[in-house]
């Protein structure tokens, strides 16, 4: 969630905050507590000292430890000092019956950092897996983009259960992975989350797909996402991604959150998902704490991916257009087969054909723009430039030596937004039930 946040959070030098509260009230917040000797019990301090030594969930203040001398140091009023470096915002929470638990995440190149969780005892069930999920998020995103830059993370219980601040997420386990992801953007790479929500919520949704798959021990599925945008493109309710999130209207959620993973799925269909993620990691390192604009991002990506993707960024970010490709004709002459691909959308895309050959027949000849994915299946690619002369059709010539072709699929990985993917298959499937797909992505 980002709409209630500040539009551009400037990063001041070291931030120091002091809170004076009745003794017995536990305080959490952005930063590192500077005076535990003055505000915590000796027992709590001893327990805290063990947090970084294992992945166990350590109870710092239990549900039965309430009031001055139990939840906190004894006294009438206590002053809590927090200090934070490189933060663009601050959040804090307090309650007189918080349960305080802590665990650790081990950050590459940096070592263990504490994860604190403060919650009301009646909501313990919503925090039962929060430590483990947050640990996975901090460790996974550190490896994916750049090491978590802050000295701790705190999960705060409260009426808002899905909001992010530097080093703090107001979240239980339900949104912990997503909210922890915001520590990279907008907290570390200080993007303008209101003007350009896609660089914040959108990137976060993409990385959540990768993290979710990793936590289940499976490969992420990015096929299908890019093609799915074809079903949305054309809605007059949709604002382009470069519109301010505050002006995105009824499709705000799609524009700000959901569309970016579709865009990055298509980008992965052009350059490969690993290349996309490597470039995004370089972007994170280079632009950390520097407030990149969308132009900084797209030019960075063009350089990192070593190609001019101006056309790609233009259609995805500044328009709501999509690809609309189909196979309009297949004709064989001698050993060659000409596949006529028609493009009715405004957004161009590379032409990617999966060609399934008969098991027997003439020897398969190599084509320079083809790769075999098994003994009888080739994937052949022509660059997006084939559309740049303005033509609506492109004749893709297959020259594999005359082996009979059983089927051809346009955009087999389902990466390019398509109004009707069912016309991407040759021969046209007969008797396809309403809503059924003509092919499986992959
Ligand atoms: Zn979010």
GROMACS .gro file of C-alpha atoms and ligand atoms in nm:
model
  443
    1UNK     CA    1   0.000   0.000   0.000
    2UNK     CA    2   0.145   0.339  -0.083
    3UNK     CA    3  -0.128   0.595  -0.140
    4UNK     CA    4  -0.120   0.736   0.209
    5UNK     CA    5   0.255   0.781   0.198
    6UNK     CA    6   0.458   1.090   0.131
    7UNK     CA    7   0.521   1.147  -0.236
    8UNK     CA    8   0.898   1.175  -0.230
    9UNK     CA    9   1.076   1.091   0.086
   10UNK     CA   10   1.397   1.288   0.108
   11UNK     CA   11   1.685   1.121   0.286
   12UNK     CA   12   1.822   1.336   0.569
   13UNK     CA   13   2.143   1.271   0.760
   14UNK     CA   14   2.121   1.061   1.074
   15UNK     CA   15   1.778   1.077   1.234
   16UNK     CA   16   1.754   1.067   1.613
   17UNK     CA   17   1.419   1.043   1.789
   18UNK     CA   18   1.330   1.038   2.157
   19UNK     CA   19   0.997   0.921   2.296
   20UNK     CA   20   0.888   0.982   2.652
   21UNK     CA   21   0.622   0.735   2.762
   22UNK     CA   22   0.482   0.588   3.080
   23UNK     CA   23   0.700   0.299   3.199
   24UNK     CA   24   0.553  -0.035   3.093
   25UNK     CA   25   0.475   0.078   2.738
   26UNK     CA   26   0.695  -0.098   2.480
   27UNK     CA   27   0.815   0.123   2.194
   28UNK     CA   28   0.927   0.003   1.850
   29UNK     CA   29   1.025   0.203   1.546
   30UNK     CA   30   1.263   0.295   1.268
   31UNK     CA   31   1.623   0.286   1.383
   32UNK     CA   32   1.827   0.119   1.654
   33UNK     CA   33   1.740   0.160   2.020
   34UNK     CA   34   2.025   0.357   2.175
   35UNK     CA   35   1.955   0.317   2.545
   36UNK     CA   36   1.837  -0.038   2.621
   37UNK     CA   37   1.999  -0.017   2.965
   38UNK     CA   38   1.757   0.260   3.061
   39UNK     CA   39   1.432   0.128   2.917
   40UNK     CA   40   1.449  -0.253   2.916
   41UNK     CA   41   1.466  -0.505   3.197
   42UNK     CA   42   1.787  -0.701   3.251
   43UNK     CA   43   1.594  -1.015   3.146
   44UNK     CA   44   1.484  -0.860   2.818
   45UNK     CA   45   1.840  -0.745   2.747
   46UNK     CA   46   1.974  -1.095   2.813
   47UNK     CA   47   1.718  -1.243   2.578
   48UNK     CA   48   1.796  -0.984   2.310
   49UNK     CA   49   2.164  -1.077   2.333
   50UNK     CA   50   2.082  -1.428   2.203
   51UNK     CA   51   1.879  -1.325   1.895
   52UNK     CA   52   2.161  -1.313   1.640
   53UNK     CA   53   2.301  -1.653   1.731
   54UNK     CA   54   2.026  -1.871   1.577
   55UNK     CA   55   1.711  -1.870   1.364
   56UNK     CA   56   1.499  -1.943   1.673
   57UNK     CA   57   1.213  -1.710   1.762
   58UNK     CA   58   1.314  -1.554   2.093
   59UNK     CA   59   1.052  -1.400   2.321
   60UNK     CA   60   1.192  -1.074   2.456
   61UNK     CA   61   0.879  -0.971   2.647
   62UNK     CA   62   0.612  -1.239   2.694
   63UNK     CA   63   0.236  -1.196   2.723
   64UNK     CA   64   0.248  -1.226   3.102
   65UNK     CA   65   0.520  -0.965   3.144
   66UNK     CA   66   0.319  -0.645   3.175
   67UNK     CA   67   0.389  -0.309   3.333
   68UNK     CA   68   0.692  -0.127   3.476
   69UNK     CA   69   0.966  -0.364   3.588
   70UNK     CA   70   0.817  -0.647   3.374
   71UNK     CA   71   0.758  -0.524   3.017
   72UNK     CA   72   1.009  -0.241   3.056
   73UNK     CA   73   1.249  -0.104   3.313
   74UNK     CA   74   1.086   0.015   3.632
   75UNK     CA   75   1.000   0.380   3.687
   76UNK     CA   76   0.736   0.638   3.615
   77UNK     CA   77   0.835   0.764   3.271
   78UNK     CA   78   1.099   0.629   3.035
   79UNK     CA   79   1.270   0.804   2.745
   80UNK     CA   80   1.339   0.580   2.444
   81UNK     CA   81   1.614   0.696   2.206
   82UNK     CA   82   1.626   0.566   1.848
   83UNK     CA   83   1.884   0.656   1.583
   84UNK     CA   84   1.869   0.576   1.210
   85UNK     CA   85   2.097   0.635   0.914
   86UNK     CA   86   1.989   0.674   0.552
   87UNK     CA   87   1.615   0.673   0.613
   88UNK     CA   88   1.354   0.876   0.427
   89UNK     CA   89   1.073   0.838   0.679
   90UNK     CA   90   1.000   0.718   1.031
   91UNK     CA   91   0.732   0.506   1.194
   92UNK     CA   92   0.685   0.389   1.548
   93UNK     CA   93   0.436   0.199   1.761
   94UNK     CA   94   0.365   0.155   2.127
   95UNK     CA   95   0.135  -0.053   2.346
   96UNK     CA   96   0.130  -0.146   2.710
   97UNK     CA   97   0.061  -0.510   2.636
   98UNK     CA   98   0.278  -0.576   2.331
   99UNK     CA   99   0.436  -0.918   2.309
  100UNK     CA  100   0.788  -0.868   2.173
  101UNK     CA  101   0.957  -1.148   1.983
  102UNK     CA  102   1.272  -1.143   1.774
  103UNK     CA  103   1.466  -1.359   1.534
  104UNK     CA  104   1.736  -1.301   1.276
  105UNK     CA  105   1.800  -1.285   0.902
  106UNK     CA  106   2.147  -1.353   0.766
  107UNK     CA  107   2.232  -1.095   0.503
  108UNK     CA  108   2.496  -1.180   0.242
  109UNK     CA  109   2.819  -0.979   0.283
  110UNK     CA  110   2.684  -0.837   0.607
  111UNK     CA  111   2.589  -1.111   0.854
  112UNK     CA  112   2.290  -1.146   1.085
  113UNK     CA  113   2.048  -0.862   1.158
  114UNK     CA  114   1.758  -0.879   1.404
  115UNK     CA  115   1.392  -0.900   1.302
  116UNK     CA  116   1.168  -0.768   1.578
  117UNK     CA  117   0.795  -0.835   1.605
  118UNK     CA  118   0.565  -0.651   1.840
  119UNK     CA  119   0.201  -0.756   1.855
  120UNK     CA  120  -0.099  -0.776   2.083
  121UNK     CA  121  -0.126  -1.116   2.253
  122UNK     CA  122  -0.467  -1.189   2.100
  123UNK     CA  123  -0.310  -1.163   1.755
  124UNK     CA  124  -0.026  -1.407   1.816
  125UNK     CA  125  -0.164  -1.649   1.555
  126UNK     CA  126  -0.114  -1.388   1.280
  127UNK     CA  127   0.251  -1.360   1.381
  128UNK     CA  128   0.323  -1.732   1.420
  129UNK     CA  129   0.500  -1.752   1.078
  130UNK     CA  130   0.590  -1.384   1.047
  131UNK     CA  131   0.952  -1.428   1.160
  132UNK     CA  132   1.022  -1.709   0.916
  133UNK     CA  133   0.854  -1.527   0.625
  134UNK     CA  134   1.037  -1.202   0.698
  135UNK     CA  135   1.369  -1.385   0.728
  136UNK     CA  136   1.313  -1.550   0.390
  137UNK     CA  137   1.218  -1.213   0.236
  138UNK     CA  138   1.524  -1.027   0.366
  139UNK     CA  139   1.761  -1.307   0.270
  140UNK     CA  140   1.604  -1.377  -0.072
  141UNK     CA  141   1.574  -1.013  -0.181
  142UNK     CA  142   1.928  -0.944  -0.055
  143UNK     CA  143   2.054  -1.211  -0.295
  144UNK     CA  144   1.820  -1.107  -0.577
  145UNK     CA  145   1.890  -0.731  -0.577
  146UNK     CA  146   2.137  -0.603  -0.319
  147UNK     CA  147   2.204  -0.673   0.049
  148UNK     CA  148   1.944  -0.538   0.292
  149UNK     CA  149   2.100  -0.204   0.389
  150UNK     CA  150   1.948  -0.143   0.731
  151UNK     CA  151   2.057  -0.270   1.076
  152UNK     CA  152   1.721  -0.426   1.170
  153UNK     CA  153   1.361  -0.486   1.057
  154UNK     CA  154   1.057  -0.448   1.284
  155UNK     CA  155   0.706  -0.584   1.223
  156UNK     CA  156   0.448  -0.380   1.407
  157UNK     CA  157   0.094  -0.493   1.486
  158UNK     CA  158  -0.181  -0.235   1.470
  159UNK     CA  159  -0.482  -0.111   1.280
  160UNK     CA  160  -0.287  -0.076   0.955
  161UNK     CA  161  -0.170  -0.423   0.847
  162UNK     CA  162   0.005  -0.352   0.518
  163UNK     CA  163   0.220  -0.041   0.523
  164UNK     CA  164   0.589   0.010   0.489
  165UNK     CA  165   0.848   0.245   0.636
  166UNK     CA  166   1.226   0.227   0.657
  167UNK     CA  167   1.319  -0.066   0.883
  168UNK     CA  168   0.951  -0.097   0.985
  169UNK     CA  169   0.655  -0.274   0.833
  170UNK     CA  170   0.311  -0.248   0.983
  171UNK     CA  171   0.233  -0.604   0.892
  172UNK     CA  172   0.163  -0.947   1.026
  173UNK     CA  173   0.264  -1.262   0.839
  174UNK     CA  174  -0.002  -1.206   0.570
  175UNK     CA  175   0.180  -0.924   0.392
  176UNK     CA  176   0.527  -0.972   0.544
  177UNK     CA  177   0.697  -1.081   0.221
  178UNK     CA  178   0.552  -0.791   0.020
  179UNK     CA  179   0.604  -0.525   0.286
  180UNK     CA  180   0.961  -0.641   0.350
  181UNK     CA  181   1.016  -0.602  -0.026
  182UNK     CA  182   0.949  -0.229   0.012
  183UNK     CA  183   1.278  -0.199   0.200
  184UNK     CA  184   1.437  -0.210  -0.148
  185UNK     CA  185   1.191   0.032  -0.307
  186UNK     CA  186   1.108   0.298  -0.210
  187UNK     CA  187   1.330   0.282   0.102
  188UNK     CA  188   1.671   0.187  -0.041
  189UNK     CA  189   1.628   0.297  -0.403
  190UNK     CA  190   1.438   0.615  -0.316
  191UNK     CA  191   1.178   0.621  -0.592
  192UNK     CA  192   0.878   0.852  -0.602
  193UNK     CA  193   0.608   0.603  -0.511
  194UNK     CA  194   0.310   0.829  -0.576
  195UNK     CA  195   0.412   0.961  -0.915
  196UNK     CA  196   0.559   0.630  -1.034
  197UNK     CA  197   0.390   0.353  -0.840
  198UNK     CA  198   0.510   0.094  -1.088
  199UNK     CA  199   0.871   0.148  -0.973
  200UNK     CA  200   0.757   0.070  -0.618
  201UNK     CA  201   0.450  -0.155  -0.590
  202UNK     CA  202   0.501  -0.290  -0.941
  203UNK     CA  203   0.861  -0.401  -0.894
  204UNK     CA  204   0.755  -0.540  -0.557
  205UNK     CA  205   0.481  -0.755  -0.712
  206UNK     CA  206   0.734  -0.898  -0.958
  207UNK     CA  207   0.985  -0.990  -0.688
  208UNK     CA  208   0.705  -1.139  -0.475
  209UNK     CA  209   0.643  -1.394  -0.755
  210UNK     CA  210   1.010  -1.495  -0.737
  211UNK     CA  211   1.018  -1.503  -0.358
  212UNK     CA  212   0.694  -1.702  -0.334
  213UNK     CA  213   0.829  -1.966  -0.570
  214UNK     CA  214   1.161  -1.980  -0.387
  215UNK     CA  215   0.991  -2.027  -0.051
  216UNK     CA  216   0.796  -2.320  -0.199
  217UNK     CA  217   1.114  -2.464  -0.353
  218UNK     CA  218   0.983  -2.440  -0.710
  219UNK     CA  219   1.087  -2.244  -1.019
  220UNK     CA  220   0.900  -1.915  -1.067
  221UNK     CA  221   0.645  -1.915  -1.349
  222UNK     CA  222   0.682  -1.599  -1.555
  223UNK     CA  223   0.534  -1.747  -1.872
  224UNK     CA  224   0.178  -1.634  -1.932
  225UNK     CA  225   0.199  -1.304  -1.741
  226UNK     CA  226   0.306  -1.091  -2.037
  227UNK     CA  227   0.049  -1.241  -2.272
  228UNK     CA  228  -0.229  -1.189  -2.017
  229UNK     CA  229  -0.213  -0.812  -2.060
  230UNK     CA  230  -0.382  -0.856  -2.397
  231UNK     CA  231  -0.707  -0.925  -2.211
  232UNK     CA  232  -0.686  -0.588  -2.030
  233UNK     CA  233  -0.544  -0.362  -2.299
  234UNK     CA  234  -0.816  -0.158  -2.462
  235UNK     CA  235  -1.009  -0.080  -2.144
  236UNK     CA  236  -1.084   0.290  -2.133
  237UNK     CA  237  -1.060   0.271  -1.754
  238UNK     CA  238  -0.690   0.196  -1.764
  239UNK     CA  239  -0.442   0.480  -1.710
  240UNK     CA  240  -0.095   0.443  -1.855
  241UNK     CA  241   0.170   0.348  -1.602
  242UNK     CA  242   0.333   0.691  -1.623
  243UNK     CA  243   0.022   0.856  -1.484
  244UNK     CA  244   0.041   0.944  -1.117
  245UNK     CA  245  -0.100   0.660  -0.908
  246UNK     CA  246  -0.335   0.915  -0.752
  247UNK     CA  247  -0.492   0.977  -1.094
  248UNK     CA  248  -0.519   0.613  -1.194
  249UNK     CA  249  -0.891   0.586  -1.119
  250UNK     CA  250  -1.079   0.261  -1.091
  251UNK     CA  251  -0.789   0.055  -1.227
  252UNK     CA  252  -0.539   0.199  -0.980
  253UNK     CA  253  -0.458  -0.149  -0.844
  254UNK     CA  254  -0.386  -0.286  -1.189
  255UNK     CA  255  -0.191   0.019  -1.303
  256UNK     CA  256   0.021   0.050  -0.989
  257UNK     CA  257   0.061  -0.310  -0.873
  258UNK     CA  258  -0.033  -0.575  -1.127
  259UNK     CA  259   0.088  -0.446  -1.463
  260UNK     CA  260   0.461  -0.428  -1.392
  261UNK     CA  261   0.508  -0.808  -1.355
  262UNK     CA  262   0.337  -0.841  -1.694
  263UNK     CA  263   0.581  -0.589  -1.843
  264UNK     CA  264   0.883  -0.761  -1.689
  265UNK     CA  265   0.752  -1.100  -1.807
  266UNK     CA  266   0.754  -0.965  -2.163
  267UNK     CA  267   1.101  -0.819  -2.111
  268UNK     CA  268   1.215  -1.164  -1.995
  269UNK     CA  269   1.061  -1.306  -2.313
  270UNK     CA  270   1.294  -1.079  -2.513
  271UNK     CA  271   1.622  -1.087  -2.319
  272UNK     CA  272   1.569  -1.376  -2.072
  273UNK     CA  273   1.450  -1.358  -1.712
  274UNK     CA  274   1.801  -1.395  -1.569
  275UNK     CA  275   1.919  -1.096  -1.772
  276UNK     CA  276   1.624  -0.889  -1.646
  277UNK     CA  277   1.702  -0.979  -1.287
  278UNK     CA  278   2.074  -0.919  -1.327
  279UNK     CA  279   2.007  -0.574  -1.476
  280UNK     CA  280   1.760  -0.492  -1.197
  281UNK     CA  281   2.022  -0.595  -0.941
  282UNK     CA  282   2.277  -0.364  -1.105
  283UNK     CA  283   2.015  -0.087  -1.105
  284UNK     CA  284   1.957  -0.143  -0.732
  285UNK     CA  285   2.327  -0.119  -0.653
  286UNK     CA  286   2.391   0.185  -0.871
  287UNK     CA  287   2.081   0.385  -0.774
  288UNK     CA  288   2.057   0.298  -0.404
  289UNK     CA  289   1.970   0.614  -0.203
  290UNK     CA  290   1.985   0.829  -0.519
  291UNK     CA  291   1.615   0.882  -0.614
  292UNK     CA  292   1.611   0.750  -0.973
  293UNK     CA  293   1.344   0.875  -1.212
  294UNK     CA  294   1.173   0.647  -1.466
  295UNK     CA  295   1.415   0.781  -1.726
  296UNK     CA  296   1.711   0.682  -1.508
  297UNK     CA  297   1.563   0.333  -1.484
  298UNK     CA  298   1.487   0.279  -1.853
  299UNK     CA  299   1.820   0.418  -1.974
  300UNK     CA  300   1.999   0.209  -1.713
  301UNK     CA  301   1.816  -0.103  -1.832
  302UNK     CA  302   1.889  -0.027  -2.199
  303UNK     CA  303   2.259  -0.003  -2.116
  304UNK     CA  304   2.262  -0.307  -1.889
  305UNK     CA  305   2.072  -0.517  -2.144
  306UNK     CA  306   2.281  -0.374  -2.431
  307UNK     CA  307   1.990  -0.286  -2.655
  308UNK     CA  308   1.769   0.009  -2.736
  309UNK     CA  309   1.438  -0.084  -2.578
  310UNK     CA  310   1.285   0.260  -2.634
  311UNK     CA  311   0.993   0.103  -2.822
  312UNK     CA  312   0.928  -0.138  -2.531
  313UNK     CA  313   0.929   0.126  -2.258
  314UNK     CA  314   0.721   0.362  -2.471
  315UNK     CA  315   0.434   0.117  -2.521
  316UNK     CA  316   0.433  -0.028  -2.170
  317UNK     CA  317   0.483   0.291  -1.970
  318UNK     CA  318   0.329   0.565  -2.182
  319UNK     CA  319   0.043   0.381  -2.355
  320UNK     CA  320  -0.211   0.108  -2.287
  321UNK     CA  321  -0.153  -0.062  -2.622
  322UNK     CA  322  -0.075  -0.428  -2.670
  323UNK     CA  323   0.051  -0.677  -2.922
  324UNK     CA  324  -0.213  -0.864  -3.121
  325UNK     CA  325  -0.037  -1.124  -3.331
  326UNK     CA  326  -0.161  -1.426  -3.517
  327UNK     CA  327  -0.049  -1.679  -3.772
  328UNK     CA  328  -0.245  -1.581  -4.082
  329UNK     CA  329  -0.099  -1.823  -4.336
  330UNK     CA  330   0.144  -2.112  -4.371
  331UNK     CA  331   0.269  -2.211  -4.716
  332UNK     CA  332   0.540  -2.461  -4.813
  333UNK     CA  333   0.746  -2.449  -5.128
  334UNK     CA  334   1.019  -2.708  -5.170
  335UNK     CA  335   1.215  -2.735  -4.846
  336UNK     CA  336   1.099  -2.395  -4.722
  337UNK     CA  337   0.790  -2.299  -4.527
  338UNK     CA  338   0.672  -1.938  -4.510
  339UNK     CA  339   0.474  -1.846  -4.199
  340UNK     CA  340   0.285  -1.518  -4.240
  341UNK     CA  341   0.247  -1.349  -3.904
  342UNK     CA  342  -0.004  -1.068  -3.884
  343UNK     CA  343   0.022  -0.798  -3.620
  344UNK     CA  344  -0.292  -0.598  -3.548
  345UNK     CA  345  -0.182  -0.439  -3.220
  346UNK     CA  346  -0.001  -0.109  -3.179
  347UNK     CA  347   0.280  -0.258  -2.968
  348UNK     CA  348   0.535  -0.457  -3.166
  349UNK     CA  349   0.714  -0.766  -3.036
  350UNK     CA  350   0.981  -1.003  -3.155
  351UNK     CA  351   0.840  -1.289  -3.362
  352UNK     CA  352   0.896  -1.614  -3.177
  353UNK     CA  353   0.774  -1.938  -3.337
  354UNK     CA  354   0.783  -2.285  -3.188
  355UNK     CA  355   0.804  -2.538  -3.470
  356UNK     CA  356   0.719  -2.901  -3.407
  357UNK     CA  357   0.856  -3.138  -3.673
  358UNK     CA  358   0.752  -3.487  -3.772
  359UNK     CA  359   0.956  -3.756  -3.598
  360UNK     CA  360   1.088  -3.893  -3.930
  361UNK     CA  361   1.197  -3.741  -4.260
  362UNK     CA  362   1.470  -3.527  -4.408
  363UNK     CA  363   1.759  -3.434  -4.179
  364UNK     CA  364   1.697  -3.113  -3.981
  365UNK     CA  365   1.915  -2.830  -4.101
  366UNK     CA  366   2.029  -2.560  -3.857
  367UNK     CA  367   1.895  -2.205  -3.879
  368UNK     CA  368   2.107  -1.930  -3.721
  369UNK     CA  369   1.810  -1.780  -3.533
  370UNK     CA  370   1.679  -2.114  -3.407
  371UNK     CA  371   1.750  -2.333  -3.109
  372UNK     CA  372   1.633  -2.691  -3.069
  373UNK     CA  373   1.451  -2.755  -2.739
  374UNK     CA  374   1.421  -3.126  -2.808
  375UNK     CA  375   1.489  -3.362  -3.099
  376UNK     CA  376   1.185  -3.251  -3.298
  377UNK     CA  377   1.109  -2.900  -3.170
  378UNK     CA  378   1.276  -2.571  -3.261
  379UNK     CA  379   1.216  -2.219  -3.130
  380UNK     CA  380   1.292  -1.958  -3.397
  381UNK     CA  381   1.319  -1.586  -3.321
  382UNK     CA  382   1.317  -1.273  -3.535
  383UNK     CA  383   1.389  -0.937  -3.367
  384UNK     CA  384   1.123  -0.673  -3.310
  385UNK     CA  385   1.278  -0.465  -3.591
  386UNK     CA  386   1.084  -0.666  -3.848
  387UNK     CA  387   0.786  -0.438  -3.772
  388UNK     CA  388   0.969  -0.109  -3.781
  389UNK     CA  389   0.897  -0.053  -4.152
  390UNK     CA  390   0.528  -0.019  -4.064
  391UNK     CA  391   0.414  -0.342  -4.227
  392UNK     CA  392   0.129  -0.531  -4.063
  393UNK     CA  393   0.253  -0.868  -4.185
  394UNK     CA  394   0.586  -1.044  -4.166
  395UNK     CA  395   0.684  -1.352  -4.364
  396UNK     CA  396   0.890  -1.576  -4.139
  397UNK     CA  397   1.076  -1.822  -4.358
  398UNK     CA  398   1.156  -2.159  -4.206
  399UNK     CA  399   1.444  -2.335  -4.380
  400UNK     CA  400   1.507  -2.655  -4.186
  401UNK     CA  401   1.572  -2.884  -4.483
  402UNK     CA  402   1.226  -3.007  -4.574
  403UNK     CA  403   1.121  -3.216  -4.272
  404UNK     CA  404   0.740  -3.212  -4.245
  405UNK     CA  405   0.606  -2.963  -3.989
  406UNK     CA  406   0.328  -3.079  -3.758
  407UNK     CA  407   0.249  -2.756  -3.579
  408UNK     CA  408   0.364  -2.396  -3.534
  409UNK     CA  409   0.294  -2.173  -3.233
  410UNK     CA  410   0.347  -1.797  -3.221
  411UNK     CA  411   0.470  -1.669  -2.881
  412UNK     CA  412   0.499  -2.018  -2.729
  413UNK     CA  413   0.612  -1.888  -2.388
  414UNK     CA  414   0.310  -1.653  -2.370
  415UNK     CA  415   0.520  -1.344  -2.301
  416UNK     CA  416   0.371  -1.090  -2.543
  417UNK     CA  417   0.031  -0.932  -2.468
  418UNK     CA  418  -0.219  -1.074  -2.710
  419UNK     CA  419  -0.589  -1.001  -2.753
  420UNK     CA  420  -0.655  -1.356  -2.872
  421UNK     CA  421  -0.375  -1.611  -2.824
  422UNK     CA  422  -0.588  -1.888  -2.973
  423UNK     CA  423  -0.512  -1.764  -3.325
  424UNK     CA  424  -0.140  -1.813  -3.258
  425UNK     CA  425  -0.153  -2.181  -3.348
  426UNK     CA  426  -0.121  -2.357  -3.683
  427UNK     CA  427  -0.305  -2.567  -3.778
  428UNK     CA  428  -0.598  -2.386  -3.618
  429UNK     CA  429  -0.740  -2.601  -3.338
  430UNK     CA  430  -1.081  -2.747  -3.421
  431UNK     CA  431  -1.374  -2.731  -3.184
  432UNK     CA  432  -1.208  -2.529  -2.908
  433UNK     CA  433  -1.454  -2.489  -2.620
  434UNK     CA  434  -1.540  -2.135  -2.512
  435UNK     CA  435  -1.271  -2.005  -2.278
  436UNK     CA  436  -1.034  -2.293  -2.358
  437UNK     CA  437  -0.674  -2.225  -2.458
  438UNK     CA  438  -0.532  -2.347  -2.787
  439UNK     CA  439  -0.190  -2.415  -2.634
  440UNK     CA  440   0.001  -2.452  -2.312
  441UNK     CA  441   0.267  -2.188  -2.244
  442UNK     CA  442   0.620  -2.319  -2.253
  443LIG    ZN1  443   0.314  -0.248  -0.133
   0.00000   0.00000   0.00000
